[in-house]
PDB file of C-alpha atoms in Angstrom:
ATOM      1  CA  MET A 989     117.187  77.429 102.126  1.00  0.00           C
ATOM      2  CA  GLY A 990     114.569  75.272 100.418  1.00  0.00           C
ATOM      3  CA  ILE A 991     112.973  75.366  96.989  1.00  0.00           C
ATOM      4  CA  LYS A 992     111.052  78.474  95.954  1.00  0.00           C
ATOM      5  CA  ALA A 993     109.044  79.581  92.945  1.00  0.00           C
ATOM      6  CA  ILE A 994     108.027  82.815  91.261  1.00  0.00           C
ATOM      7  CA  ILE A 995     104.977  83.074  89.022  1.00  0.00           C
ATOM      8  CA  ASP A 996     105.027  86.147  86.796  1.00  0.00           C
ATOM      9  CA  ILE A 997     101.620  87.112  85.376  1.00  0.00           C
ATOM     10  CA  GLY A 998     102.586  89.201  82.372  1.00  0.00           C
ATOM     11  CA  SER A 999     100.388  90.802  79.757  1.00  0.00           C
ATOM     12  CA  ASN A1000     101.516  88.434  77.010  1.00  0.00           C
ATOM     13  CA  SER A1001     102.583  85.308  78.887  1.00  0.00           C
ATOM     14  CA  VAL A1002     102.530  83.740  82.337  1.00  0.00           C
ATOM     15  CA  ARG A1003     105.869  82.336  83.470  1.00  0.00           C
ATOM     16  CA  LEU A1004     107.032  80.090  86.271  1.00  0.00           C
ATOM     17  CA  ILE A1005     110.557  79.762  87.614  1.00  0.00           C
ATOM     18  CA  ILE A1006     111.409  77.182  90.293  1.00  0.00           C
ATOM     19  CA  TYR A1007     114.762  77.706  91.971  1.00  0.00           C
ATOM     20  CA  GLU A1008     116.917  76.676  94.880  1.00  0.00           C
ATOM     21  CA  ILE A1009     119.170  79.032  96.821  1.00  0.00           C
ATOM     22  CA  ASN A1010     122.612  77.586  97.505  1.00  0.00           C
ATOM     23  CA  GLY A1011     124.620  78.084 100.688  1.00  0.00           C
ATOM     24  CA  ASP A1012     127.013  80.482  98.922  1.00  0.00           C
ATOM     25  CA  SER A1013     124.159  82.898  98.067  1.00  0.00           C
ATOM     26  CA  THR A1014     123.855  81.747  94.467  1.00  0.00           C
ATOM     27  CA  PHE A1015     120.786  80.124  92.986  1.00  0.00           C
ATOM     28  CA  LYS A1016     120.063  77.183  90.730  1.00  0.00           C
ATOM     29  CA  VAL A1017     117.069  77.124  88.375  1.00  0.00           C
ATOM     30  CA  LEU A1018     115.291  73.774  88.606  1.00  0.00           C
ATOM     31  CA  ASN A1019     112.510  74.379  86.105  1.00  0.00           C
ATOM     32  CA  GLU A1020     110.974  77.100  83.955  1.00  0.00           C
ATOM     33  CA  GLU A1021     107.566  77.082  82.293  1.00  0.00           C
ATOM     34  CA  LYS A1022     105.777  79.539  80.029  1.00  0.00           C
ATOM     35  CA  ARG A1023     102.206  79.828  78.736  1.00  0.00           C
ATOM     36  CA  THR A1024     101.332  82.521  76.183  1.00  0.00           C
ATOM     37  CA  ILE A1025      97.762  83.631  76.926  1.00  0.00           C
ATOM     38  CA  ARG A1026      97.777  87.323  75.808  1.00  0.00           C
ATOM     39  CA  LEU A1027      96.067  88.452  78.996  1.00  0.00           C
ATOM     40  CA  GLY A1028      96.374  92.087  77.904  1.00  0.00           C
ATOM     41  CA  SER A1029      94.158  91.415  74.898  1.00  0.00           C
ATOM     42  CA  TYR A1030      91.255  90.562  77.268  1.00  0.00           C
ATOM     43  CA  LEU A1031      91.147  94.129  78.603  1.00  0.00           C
ATOM     44  CA  THR A1032      88.109  96.013  77.326  1.00  0.00           C
ATOM     45  CA  GLU A1033      88.229  99.674  76.274  1.00  0.00           C
ATOM     46  CA  SER A1034      87.172 100.571  79.814  1.00  0.00           C
ATOM     47  CA  ASP A1035      90.091  98.465  81.193  1.00  0.00           C
ATOM     48  CA  TYR A1036      87.898  95.660  82.534  1.00  0.00           C
ATOM     49  CA  LEU A1037      89.572  92.252  82.347  1.00  0.00           C
ATOM     50  CA  ALA A1038      86.982  89.995  80.721  1.00  0.00           C
ATOM     51  CA  ASP A1039      85.798  86.839  82.509  1.00  0.00           C
ATOM     52  CA  ASN A1040      87.178  84.529  79.808  1.00  0.00           C
ATOM     53  CA  GLY A1041      90.632  86.058  80.311  1.00  0.00           C
ATOM     54  CA  LEU A1042      90.394  85.438  84.056  1.00  0.00           C
ATOM     55  CA  HIS A1043      89.234  81.865  83.416  1.00  0.00           C
ATOM     56  CA  ILE A1044      92.269  81.155  81.191  1.00  0.00           C
ATOM     57  CA  LEU A1045      94.583  82.729  83.779  1.00  0.00           C
ATOM     58  CA  LEU A1046      93.153  80.568  86.590  1.00  0.00           C
ATOM     59  CA  ASN A1047      93.674  77.411  84.523  1.00  0.00           C
ATOM     60  CA  VAL A1048      97.343  78.273  83.910  1.00  0.00           C
ATOM     61  CA  LEU A1049      97.933  79.163  87.570  1.00  0.00           C
ATOM     62  CA  ARG A1050      96.371  75.840  88.592  1.00  0.00           C
ATOM     63  CA  VAL A1051      98.776  73.960  86.294  1.00  0.00           C
ATOM     64  CA  PHE A1052     101.744  75.931  87.647  1.00  0.00           C
ATOM     65  CA  LYS A1053     100.693  75.277  91.246  1.00  0.00           C
ATOM     66  CA  ASN A1054     100.556  71.532  90.505  1.00  0.00           C
ATOM     67  CA  ILE A1055     104.077  71.683  89.036  1.00  0.00           C
ATOM     68  CA  CYS A1056     105.275  73.465  92.188  1.00  0.00           C
ATOM     69  CA  GLU A1057     103.764  70.719  94.330  1.00  0.00           C
ATOM     70  CA  ARG A1058     105.727  68.098  92.385  1.00  0.00           C
ATOM     71  CA  TYR A1059     108.933  69.961  93.237  1.00  0.00           C
ATOM     72  CA  ASP A1060     107.963  70.352  96.908  1.00  0.00           C
ATOM     73  CA  VAL A1061     108.149  74.128  96.571  1.00  0.00           C
ATOM     74  CA  GLY A1062     108.005  75.752  99.986  1.00  0.00           C
ATOM     75  CA  GLU A1063     107.115  79.267  98.869  1.00  0.00           C
ATOM     76  CA  ILE A1064     105.326  80.542  95.758  1.00  0.00           C
ATOM     77  CA  TYR A1065     105.619  84.282  95.117  1.00  0.00           C
ATOM     78  CA  VAL A1066     103.120  85.548  92.526  1.00  0.00           C
ATOM     79  CA  VAL A1067     103.566  88.915  90.804  1.00  0.00           C
ATOM     80  CA  ALA A1068     101.424  90.678  88.200  1.00  0.00           C
ATOM     81  CA  THR A1069     102.319  93.537  85.883  1.00  0.00           C
ATOM     82  CA  GLU A1070     100.535  95.976  83.546  1.00  0.00           C
ATOM     83  CA  ALA A1071      97.502  93.949  82.394  1.00  0.00           C
ATOM     84  CA  ILE A1072      96.265  93.391  85.949  1.00  0.00           C
ATOM     85  CA  ARG A1073      97.782  96.640  87.249  1.00  0.00           C
ATOM     86  CA  ARG A1074      95.593  98.567  84.793  1.00  0.00           C
ATOM     87  CA  SER A1075      92.414  96.529  85.157  1.00  0.00           C
ATOM     88  CA  VAL A1076      89.561  98.203  87.023  1.00  0.00           C
ATOM     89  CA  ASN A1077      88.544  94.811  88.469  1.00  0.00           C
ATOM     90  CA  LYS A1078      92.035  93.963  89.783  1.00  0.00           C
ATOM     91  CA  HIS A1079      90.768  93.357  93.332  1.00  0.00           C
ATOM     92  CA  HIS A1080      88.187  90.858  92.102  1.00  0.00           C
ATOM     93  CA  ILE A1081      90.910  89.058  90.097  1.00  0.00           C
ATOM     94  CA  CYS A1082      93.259  88.852  93.097  1.00  0.00           C
ATOM     95  CA  ASN A1083      90.446  87.693  95.395  1.00  0.00           C
ATOM     96  CA  LYS A1084      89.406  85.004  92.900  1.00  0.00           C
ATOM     97  CA  VAL A1085      92.993  83.673  92.629  1.00  0.00           C
ATOM     98  CA  LYS A1086      93.288  83.643  96.423  1.00  0.00           C
ATOM     99  CA  LEU A1087      89.908  81.927  96.899  1.00  0.00           C
ATOM    100  CA  ASP A1088      90.363  79.285  94.182  1.00  0.00           C
ATOM    101  CA  LEU A1089      94.073  78.527  94.506  1.00  0.00           C
ATOM    102  CA  GLY A1090      95.275  79.984  97.796  1.00  0.00           C
ATOM    103  CA  LEU A1091      97.788  82.205  95.982  1.00  0.00           C
ATOM    104  CA  LYS A1092      98.345  85.848  96.873  1.00  0.00           C
ATOM    105  CA  VAL A1093      98.912  88.080  93.848  1.00  0.00           C
ATOM    106  CA  ASN A1094     101.334  90.982  94.352  1.00  0.00           C
ATOM    107  CA  ILE A1095     100.631  93.720  91.813  1.00  0.00           C
ATOM    108  CA  LEU A1096     103.894  95.474  90.974  1.00  0.00           C
ATOM    109  CA  SER A1097     104.051  99.146  90.127  1.00  0.00           C
ATOM    110  CA  GLY A1098     105.807 100.128  86.904  1.00  0.00           C
ATOM    111  CA  LEU A1099     108.720 101.456  88.950  1.00  0.00           C
ATOM    112  CA  GLU A1100     109.048  98.179  90.865  1.00  0.00           C
ATOM    113  CA  GLU A1101     109.025  96.312  87.562  1.00  0.00           C
ATOM    114  CA  ALA A1102     111.827  98.531  86.261  1.00  0.00           C
ATOM    115  CA  LYS A1103     113.813  98.078  89.495  1.00  0.00           C
ATOM    116  CA  TYR A1104     113.763  94.285  89.169  1.00  0.00           C
ATOM    117  CA  GLY A1105     114.902  94.489  85.553  1.00  0.00           C
ATOM    118  CA  TYR A1106     117.767  96.740  86.674  1.00  0.00           C
ATOM    119  CA  LEU A1107     118.779  94.290  89.441  1.00  0.00           C
ATOM    120  CA  ALA A1108     118.897  91.460  86.883  1.00  0.00           C
ATOM    121  CA  ILE A1109     121.222  93.507  84.646  1.00  0.00           C
ATOM    122  CA  LYS A1110     123.383  94.804  87.498  1.00  0.00           C
ATOM    123  CA  ASN A1111     124.048  91.287  88.779  1.00  0.00           C
ATOM    124  CA  SER A1112     124.628  89.557  85.436  1.00  0.00           C
ATOM    125  CA  MET A1113     126.306  92.024  83.037  1.00  0.00           C
ATOM    126  CA  ILE A1114     129.450  94.134  83.037  1.00  0.00           C
ATOM    127  CA  GLU A1115     127.732  97.165  81.472  1.00  0.00           C
ATOM    128  CA  LYS A1116     127.730 100.169  83.813  1.00  0.00           C
ATOM    129  CA  ASP A1117     126.208 102.888  81.628  1.00  0.00           C
ATOM    130  CA  ALA A1118     123.216 102.048  79.451  1.00  0.00           C
ATOM    131  CA  ILE A1119     119.552 102.583  78.694  1.00  0.00           C
ATOM    132  CA  LEU A1120     117.556  99.586  79.927  1.00  0.00           C
ATOM    133  CA  LEU A1121     114.478  98.912  77.821  1.00  0.00           C
ATOM    134  CA  ASP A1122     111.972  96.384  79.125  1.00  0.00           C
ATOM    135  CA  LEU A1123     109.318  96.157  76.435  1.00  0.00           C
ATOM    136  CA  GLY A1124     106.711  93.696  77.689  1.00  0.00           C
ATOM    137  CA  GLY A1125     103.226  92.692  76.640  1.00  0.00           C
ATOM    138  CA  SER A1126     101.432  95.829  77.854  1.00  0.00           C
ATOM    139  CA  SER A1127     104.071  98.174  79.275  1.00  0.00           C
ATOM    140  CA  MET A1128     107.465  99.611  78.474  1.00  0.00           C
ATOM    141  CA  GLU A1129     109.963 100.491  81.207  1.00  0.00           C
ATOM    142  CA  ILE A1130     112.829 102.804  80.253  1.00  0.00           C
ATOM    143  CA  THR A1131     115.640 103.084  82.811  1.00  0.00           C
ATOM    144  CA  LEU A1132     118.823 105.135  82.830  1.00  0.00           C
ATOM    145  CA  MET A1133     121.751 103.297  84.417  1.00  0.00           C
ATOM    146  CA  GLU A1134     124.854 105.360  85.162  1.00  0.00           C
ATOM    147  CA  ASN A1135     127.984 103.945  86.779  1.00  0.00           C
ATOM    148  CA  GLY A1136     126.047 100.802  87.656  1.00  0.00           C
ATOM    149  CA  LYS A1137     123.346 102.719  89.523  1.00  0.00           C
ATOM    150  CA  LEU A1138     119.682 103.215  88.678  1.00  0.00           C
ATOM    151  CA  LYS A1139     119.403 106.961  88.056  1.00  0.00           C
ATOM    152  CA  GLU A1140     115.966 107.461  86.500  1.00  0.00           C
ATOM    153  CA  THR A1141     113.109 105.278  85.315  1.00  0.00           C
ATOM    154  CA  ILE A1142     109.668 105.576  83.776  1.00  0.00           C
ATOM    155  CA  SER A1143     106.903 103.092  82.947  1.00  0.00           C
ATOM    156  CA  LEU A1144     104.676 103.681  79.921  1.00  0.00           C
ATOM    157  CA  PRO A1145     101.580 101.657  78.884  1.00  0.00           C
ATOM    158  CA  LEU A1146     103.196 100.922  75.519  1.00  0.00           C
ATOM    159  CA  GLY A1147     103.915  97.213  75.322  1.00  0.00           C
ATOM    160  CA  SER A1148     103.781  94.907  72.315  1.00  0.00           C
ATOM    161  CA  ILE A1149     100.002  94.370  72.468  1.00  0.00           C
ATOM    162  CA  PRO A1150      98.863  98.040  72.653  1.00  0.00           C
ATOM    163  CA  LEU A1151     101.497  99.177  70.131  1.00  0.00           C
ATOM    164  CA  THR A1152     100.308  96.493  67.705  1.00  0.00           C
ATOM    165  CA  LYS A1153      96.672  97.609  68.173  1.00  0.00           C
ATOM    166  CA  MET A1154      97.453 101.317  67.884  1.00  0.00           C
ATOM    167  CA  PHE A1155      99.423 101.008  64.675  1.00  0.00           C
ATOM    168  CA  ASN A1156      97.543  98.152  63.033  1.00  0.00           C
ATOM    169  CA  ASN A1157     100.570  95.845  62.917  1.00  0.00           C
ATOM    170  CA  LEU A1158     102.271  98.342  60.556  1.00  0.00           C
ATOM    171  CA  GLU A1159     100.281  97.165  57.558  1.00  0.00           C
ATOM    172  CA  SER A1160     101.086 100.396  55.706  1.00  0.00           C
ATOM    173  CA  LYS A1161     103.904 102.921  55.333  1.00  0.00           C
ATOM    174  CA  GLU A1162     101.599 105.534  56.887  1.00  0.00           C
ATOM    175  CA  LYS A1163     101.316 103.488  60.088  1.00  0.00           C
ATOM    176  CA  GLU A1164     105.096 103.122  60.212  1.00  0.00           C
ATOM    177  CA  ILE A1165     105.494 106.912  59.997  1.00  0.00           C
ATOM    178  CA  GLU A1166     102.811 107.387  62.670  1.00  0.00           C
ATOM    179  CA  LEU A1167     104.613 104.976  65.009  1.00  0.00           C
ATOM    180  CA  ASN A1168     107.945 106.762  64.555  1.00  0.00           C
ATOM    181  CA  LYS A1169     106.434 110.172  65.301  1.00  0.00           C
ATOM    182  CA  PHE A1170     104.531 108.803  68.305  1.00  0.00           C
ATOM    183  CA  ILE A1171     107.603 107.178  69.917  1.00  0.00           C
ATOM    184  CA  TYR A1172     109.822 110.177  69.089  1.00  0.00           C
ATOM    185  CA  ASP A1173     107.354 112.568  70.747  1.00  0.00           C
ATOM    186  CA  LYS A1174     107.062 110.300  73.820  1.00  0.00           C
ATOM    187  CA  LEU A1175     110.842 110.224  74.258  1.00  0.00           C
ATOM    188  CA  ASN A1176     111.037 114.002  73.922  1.00  0.00           C
ATOM    189  CA  GLU A1177     108.569 114.351  76.808  1.00  0.00           C
ATOM    190  CA  ILE A1178     110.930 112.539  79.219  1.00  0.00           C
ATOM    191  CA  SER A1179     113.128 115.332  80.590  1.00  0.00           C
ATOM    192  CA  TRP A1180     116.004 113.137  81.803  1.00  0.00           C
ATOM    193  CA  LEU A1181     116.412 111.289  78.503  1.00  0.00           C
ATOM    194  CA  LYS A1182     119.104 112.843  76.359  1.00  0.00           C
ATOM    195  CA  LYS A1183     118.959 112.519  72.608  1.00  0.00           C
ATOM    196  CA  ASN A1184     122.178 111.308  70.946  1.00  0.00           C
ATOM    197  CA  ASN A1185     123.667 110.168  74.253  1.00  0.00           C
ATOM    198  CA  GLU A1186     125.326 107.228  72.442  1.00  0.00           C
ATOM    199  CA  LEU A1187     124.577 104.842  75.317  1.00  0.00           C
ATOM    200  CA  ASN A1188     124.026 101.206  74.425  1.00  0.00           C
ATOM    201  CA  VAL A1189     120.479  99.910  74.851  1.00  0.00           C
ATOM    202  CA  ILE A1190     119.964  96.709  76.843  1.00  0.00           C
ATOM    203  CA  GLY A1191     116.761  94.947  75.840  1.00  0.00           C
ATOM    204  CA  ILE A1192     114.859  93.015  78.507  1.00  0.00           C
ATOM    205  CA  GLY A1193     111.844  90.788  77.885  1.00  0.00           C
ATOM    206  CA  GLY A1194     110.374  88.559  75.210  1.00  0.00           C
ATOM    207  CA  ILE A1195     110.732  90.929  72.262  1.00  0.00           C
ATOM    208  CA  ALA A1196     114.488  91.323  72.910  1.00  0.00           C
ATOM    209  CA  LYS A1197     115.024  87.559  73.002  1.00  0.00           C
ATOM    210  CA  HIS A1198     112.986  87.107  69.802  1.00  0.00           C
ATOM    211  CA  ILE A1199     115.088  89.690  67.978  1.00  0.00           C
ATOM    212  CA  GLY A1200     118.129  87.618  68.962  1.00  0.00           C
ATOM    213  CA  ARG A1201     116.501  84.407  67.755  1.00  0.00           C
ATOM    214  CA  VAL A1202     115.711  86.022  64.402  1.00  0.00           C
ATOM    215  CA  SER A1203     119.381  87.058  64.187  1.00  0.00           C
ATOM    216  CA  LYS A1204     120.351  83.438  64.870  1.00  0.00           C
ATOM    217  CA  GLY A1205     117.664  82.134  62.488  1.00  0.00           C
ATOM    218  CA  ASP A1206     116.373  79.708  65.118  1.00  0.00           C
ATOM    219  CA  GLU A1207     113.162  80.252  67.101  1.00  0.00           C
ATOM    220  CA  ASP A1208     114.313  77.594  69.608  1.00  0.00           C
ATOM    221  CA  TYR A1209     117.752  79.113  70.186  1.00  0.00           C
ATOM    222  CA  PRO A1210     118.484  78.665  73.945  1.00  0.00           C
ATOM    223  CA  LYS A1211     117.821  81.774  75.971  1.00  0.00           C
ATOM    224  CA  GLU A1212     120.935  81.180  78.097  1.00  0.00           C
ATOM    225  CA  LEU A1213     123.098  81.678  74.992  1.00  0.00           C
ATOM    226  CA  LEU A1214     121.271  84.897  74.104  1.00  0.00           C
ATOM    227  CA  HIS A1215     122.239  86.603  77.355  1.00  0.00           C
ATOM    228  CA  ASN A1216     124.730  89.400  76.645  1.00  0.00           C
ATOM    229  CA  TYR A1217     124.419  88.836  72.888  1.00  0.00           C
ATOM    230  CA  SER A1218     124.871  92.186  71.161  1.00  0.00           C
ATOM    231  CA  MET A1219     123.625  93.304  67.766  1.00  0.00           C
ATOM    232  CA  LYS A1220     124.465  96.369  65.707  1.00  0.00           C
ATOM    233  CA  ARG A1221     121.709  98.841  64.925  1.00  0.00           C
ATOM    234  CA  ASP A1222     122.115  98.195  61.206  1.00  0.00           C
ATOM    235  CA  GLU A1223     121.298  94.506  61.702  1.00  0.00           C
ATOM    236  CA  ILE A1224     118.075  95.332  63.552  1.00  0.00           C
ATOM    237  CA  SER A1225     117.181  97.821  60.816  1.00  0.00           C
ATOM    238  CA  LYS A1226     117.684  95.097  58.193  1.00  0.00           C
ATOM    239  CA  ILE A1227     115.427  92.660  60.108  1.00  0.00           C
ATOM    240  CA  TYR A1228     112.762  95.374  60.402  1.00  0.00           C
ATOM    241  CA  VAL A1229     112.822  96.184  56.668  1.00  0.00           C
ATOM    242  CA  GLU A1230     112.712  92.497  55.673  1.00  0.00           C
ATOM    243  CA  PHE A1231     109.831  91.766  58.049  1.00  0.00           C
ATOM    244  CA  LEU A1232     107.714  94.689  56.818  1.00  0.00           C
ATOM    245  CA  LYS A1233     108.272  93.663  53.195  1.00  0.00           C
ATOM    246  CA  LEU A1234     106.314  90.476  53.792  1.00  0.00           C
ATOM    247  CA  PRO A1235     102.554  90.299  53.202  1.00  0.00           C
ATOM    248  CA  MET A1236     100.614  89.919  56.461  1.00  0.00           C
ATOM    249  CA  ASN A1237      99.821  86.248  55.797  1.00  0.00           C
ATOM    250  CA  GLU A1238     103.529  85.395  55.363  1.00  0.00           C
ATOM    251  CA  ARG A1239     104.940  87.142  58.441  1.00  0.00           C
ATOM    252  CA  SER A1240     104.318  84.093  60.605  1.00  0.00           C
ATOM    253  CA  GLU A1241     106.866  82.209  58.464  1.00  0.00           C
ATOM    254  CA  PHE A1242     109.683  84.666  59.213  1.00  0.00           C
ATOM    255  CA  LYS A1243     112.780  82.650  60.071  1.00  0.00           C
ATOM    256  CA  GLY A1244     113.596  82.523  63.762  1.00  0.00           C
ATOM    257  CA  LEU A1245     110.200  83.837  64.860  1.00  0.00           C
ATOM    258  CA  SER A1246     107.398  81.857  66.464  1.00  0.00           C
ATOM    259  CA  LYS A1247     103.938  82.267  64.898  1.00  0.00           C
ATOM    260  CA  LYS A1248     102.501  83.844  68.067  1.00  0.00           C
ATOM    261  CA  ARG A1249     105.309  86.389  68.341  1.00  0.00           C
ATOM    262  CA  ALA A1250     105.009  87.281  64.646  1.00  0.00           C
ATOM    263  CA  GLU A1251     101.511  88.634  65.378  1.00  0.00           C
ATOM    264  CA  ILE A1252     102.927  91.298  67.730  1.00  0.00           C
ATOM    265  CA  PHE A1253     106.440  91.832  66.353  1.00  0.00           C
ATOM    266  CA  ALA A1254     106.362  94.683  63.838  1.00  0.00           C
ATOM    267  CA  ALA A1255     105.352  97.676  65.986  1.00  0.00           C
ATOM    268  CA  PRO A1256     107.546  96.905  69.034  1.00  0.00           C
ATOM    269  CA  LEU A1257     110.506  96.190  66.739  1.00  0.00           C
ATOM    270  CA  GLY A1258     109.903  99.551  65.046  1.00  0.00           C
ATOM    271  CA  ALA A1259     109.763 101.255  68.450  1.00  0.00           C
ATOM    272  CA  ILE A1260     113.085  99.684  69.495  1.00  0.00           C
ATOM    273  CA  LEU A1261     114.760 100.715  66.239  1.00  0.00           C
ATOM    274  CA  LEU A1262     113.508 104.301  66.608  1.00  0.00           C
ATOM    275  CA  MET A1263     114.893 104.405  70.156  1.00  0.00           C
ATOM    276  CA  LEU A1264     118.292 103.155  68.994  1.00  0.00           C
ATOM    277  CA  LYS A1265     118.321 105.985  66.447  1.00  0.00           C
ATOM    278  CA  TYR A1266     117.113 108.533  69.011  1.00  0.00           C
ATOM    279  CA  PHE A1267     119.948 107.688  71.401  1.00  0.00           C
ATOM    280  CA  ASN A1268     122.406 107.209  68.533  1.00  0.00           C
ATOM    281  CA  SER A1269     123.134 103.773  69.991  1.00  0.00           C
ATOM    282  CA  GLU A1270     125.353 101.504  67.968  1.00  0.00           C
ATOM    283  CA  LYS A1271     124.604  98.379  69.995  1.00  0.00           C
ATOM    284  CA  PHE A1272     121.495  96.576  71.212  1.00  0.00           C
ATOM    285  CA  ILE A1273     122.471  94.122  73.955  1.00  0.00           C
ATOM    286  CA  ILE A1274     120.056  91.330  74.819  1.00  0.00           C
ATOM    287  CA  SER A1275     119.312  90.276  78.372  1.00  0.00           C
ATOM    288  CA  ALA A1276     117.816  86.803  78.625  1.00  0.00           C
ATOM    289  CA  ILE A1277     116.802  87.464  82.228  1.00  0.00           C
ATOM    290  CA  GLY A1278     114.674  90.132  83.841  1.00  0.00           C
ATOM    291  CA  LEU A1279     111.881  90.586  86.354  1.00  0.00           C
ATOM    292  CA  ARG A1280     111.879  87.114  87.918  1.00  0.00           C
ATOM    293  CA  GLU A1281     115.653  86.927  88.302  1.00  0.00           C
ATOM    294  CA  GLY A1282     115.668  90.476  89.669  1.00  0.00           C
ATOM    295  CA  ILE A1283     113.312  89.346  92.439  1.00  0.00           C
ATOM    296  CA  ILE A1284     115.649  86.419  93.210  1.00  0.00           C
ATOM    297  CA  TYR A1285     118.694  88.707  93.339  1.00  0.00           C
ATOM    298  CA  GLU A1286     116.868  91.031  95.730  1.00  0.00           C
ATOM    299  CA  ASN A1287     116.108  88.056  97.991  1.00  0.00           C
ATOM    300  CA  LEU A1288     119.744  86.969  97.869  1.00  0.00           C
TER     301      LEU A1288
END
């Protein structure tokens, strides 16, 4: 079947997965790479992706392409999510990547993004009924899974970067209250979401894995061991309270958290906790896989 690769241009980080499909329709991951470039932070107020953001992106894609060449990758599939999806100059960005590197960028819709997250969960977890929450750099996908099937989904432009900007990294109690009201009102607007449904929430994406690493007290805790790791709502509430107690200049020292993630941790963590309360969910289950693996499962 040959060696293939997926490059995922996210709003917070750009990721590469190189994999080989086995004869029995399973796959083996040969290499994974990640570069945190905060692409979403280069969007202007008019949603124009600034030239310096594009320049940084091109440099990372060039490095990833070179890695693929070392592995004799036969096919590189490039996807982009909210940061490029929202940018008014998306066509220029895609043309530039194609011209400079010969890579075609496939811009996923929010619903496609949610579908791939669902496929990753469906093929790797035993949960059949749950709320899937993919909170990425710039967007948030909320999906209702019933009896193992995707029933409803919605994509909102409320990822870690915009939530952090909107609520000033929760520097004050007032901002915390504002965030809670904002998320509560957003959830109430989604007709198919039922309050107090007591479904477990499965967290997909970087923020979910970092919550797990804080729980383990190790920012380098292997992602493979985090998959299917469940936490009680009370534990997440305790992490949230302890994190907000810290002065801004000490948050980067929070045990289990990388310095870069600490900069965009408070508001998305608060949003997740509010959602757990809204659904009256006792458990938050972490998925260490998501979009990229969902694409692989679809190909399989």
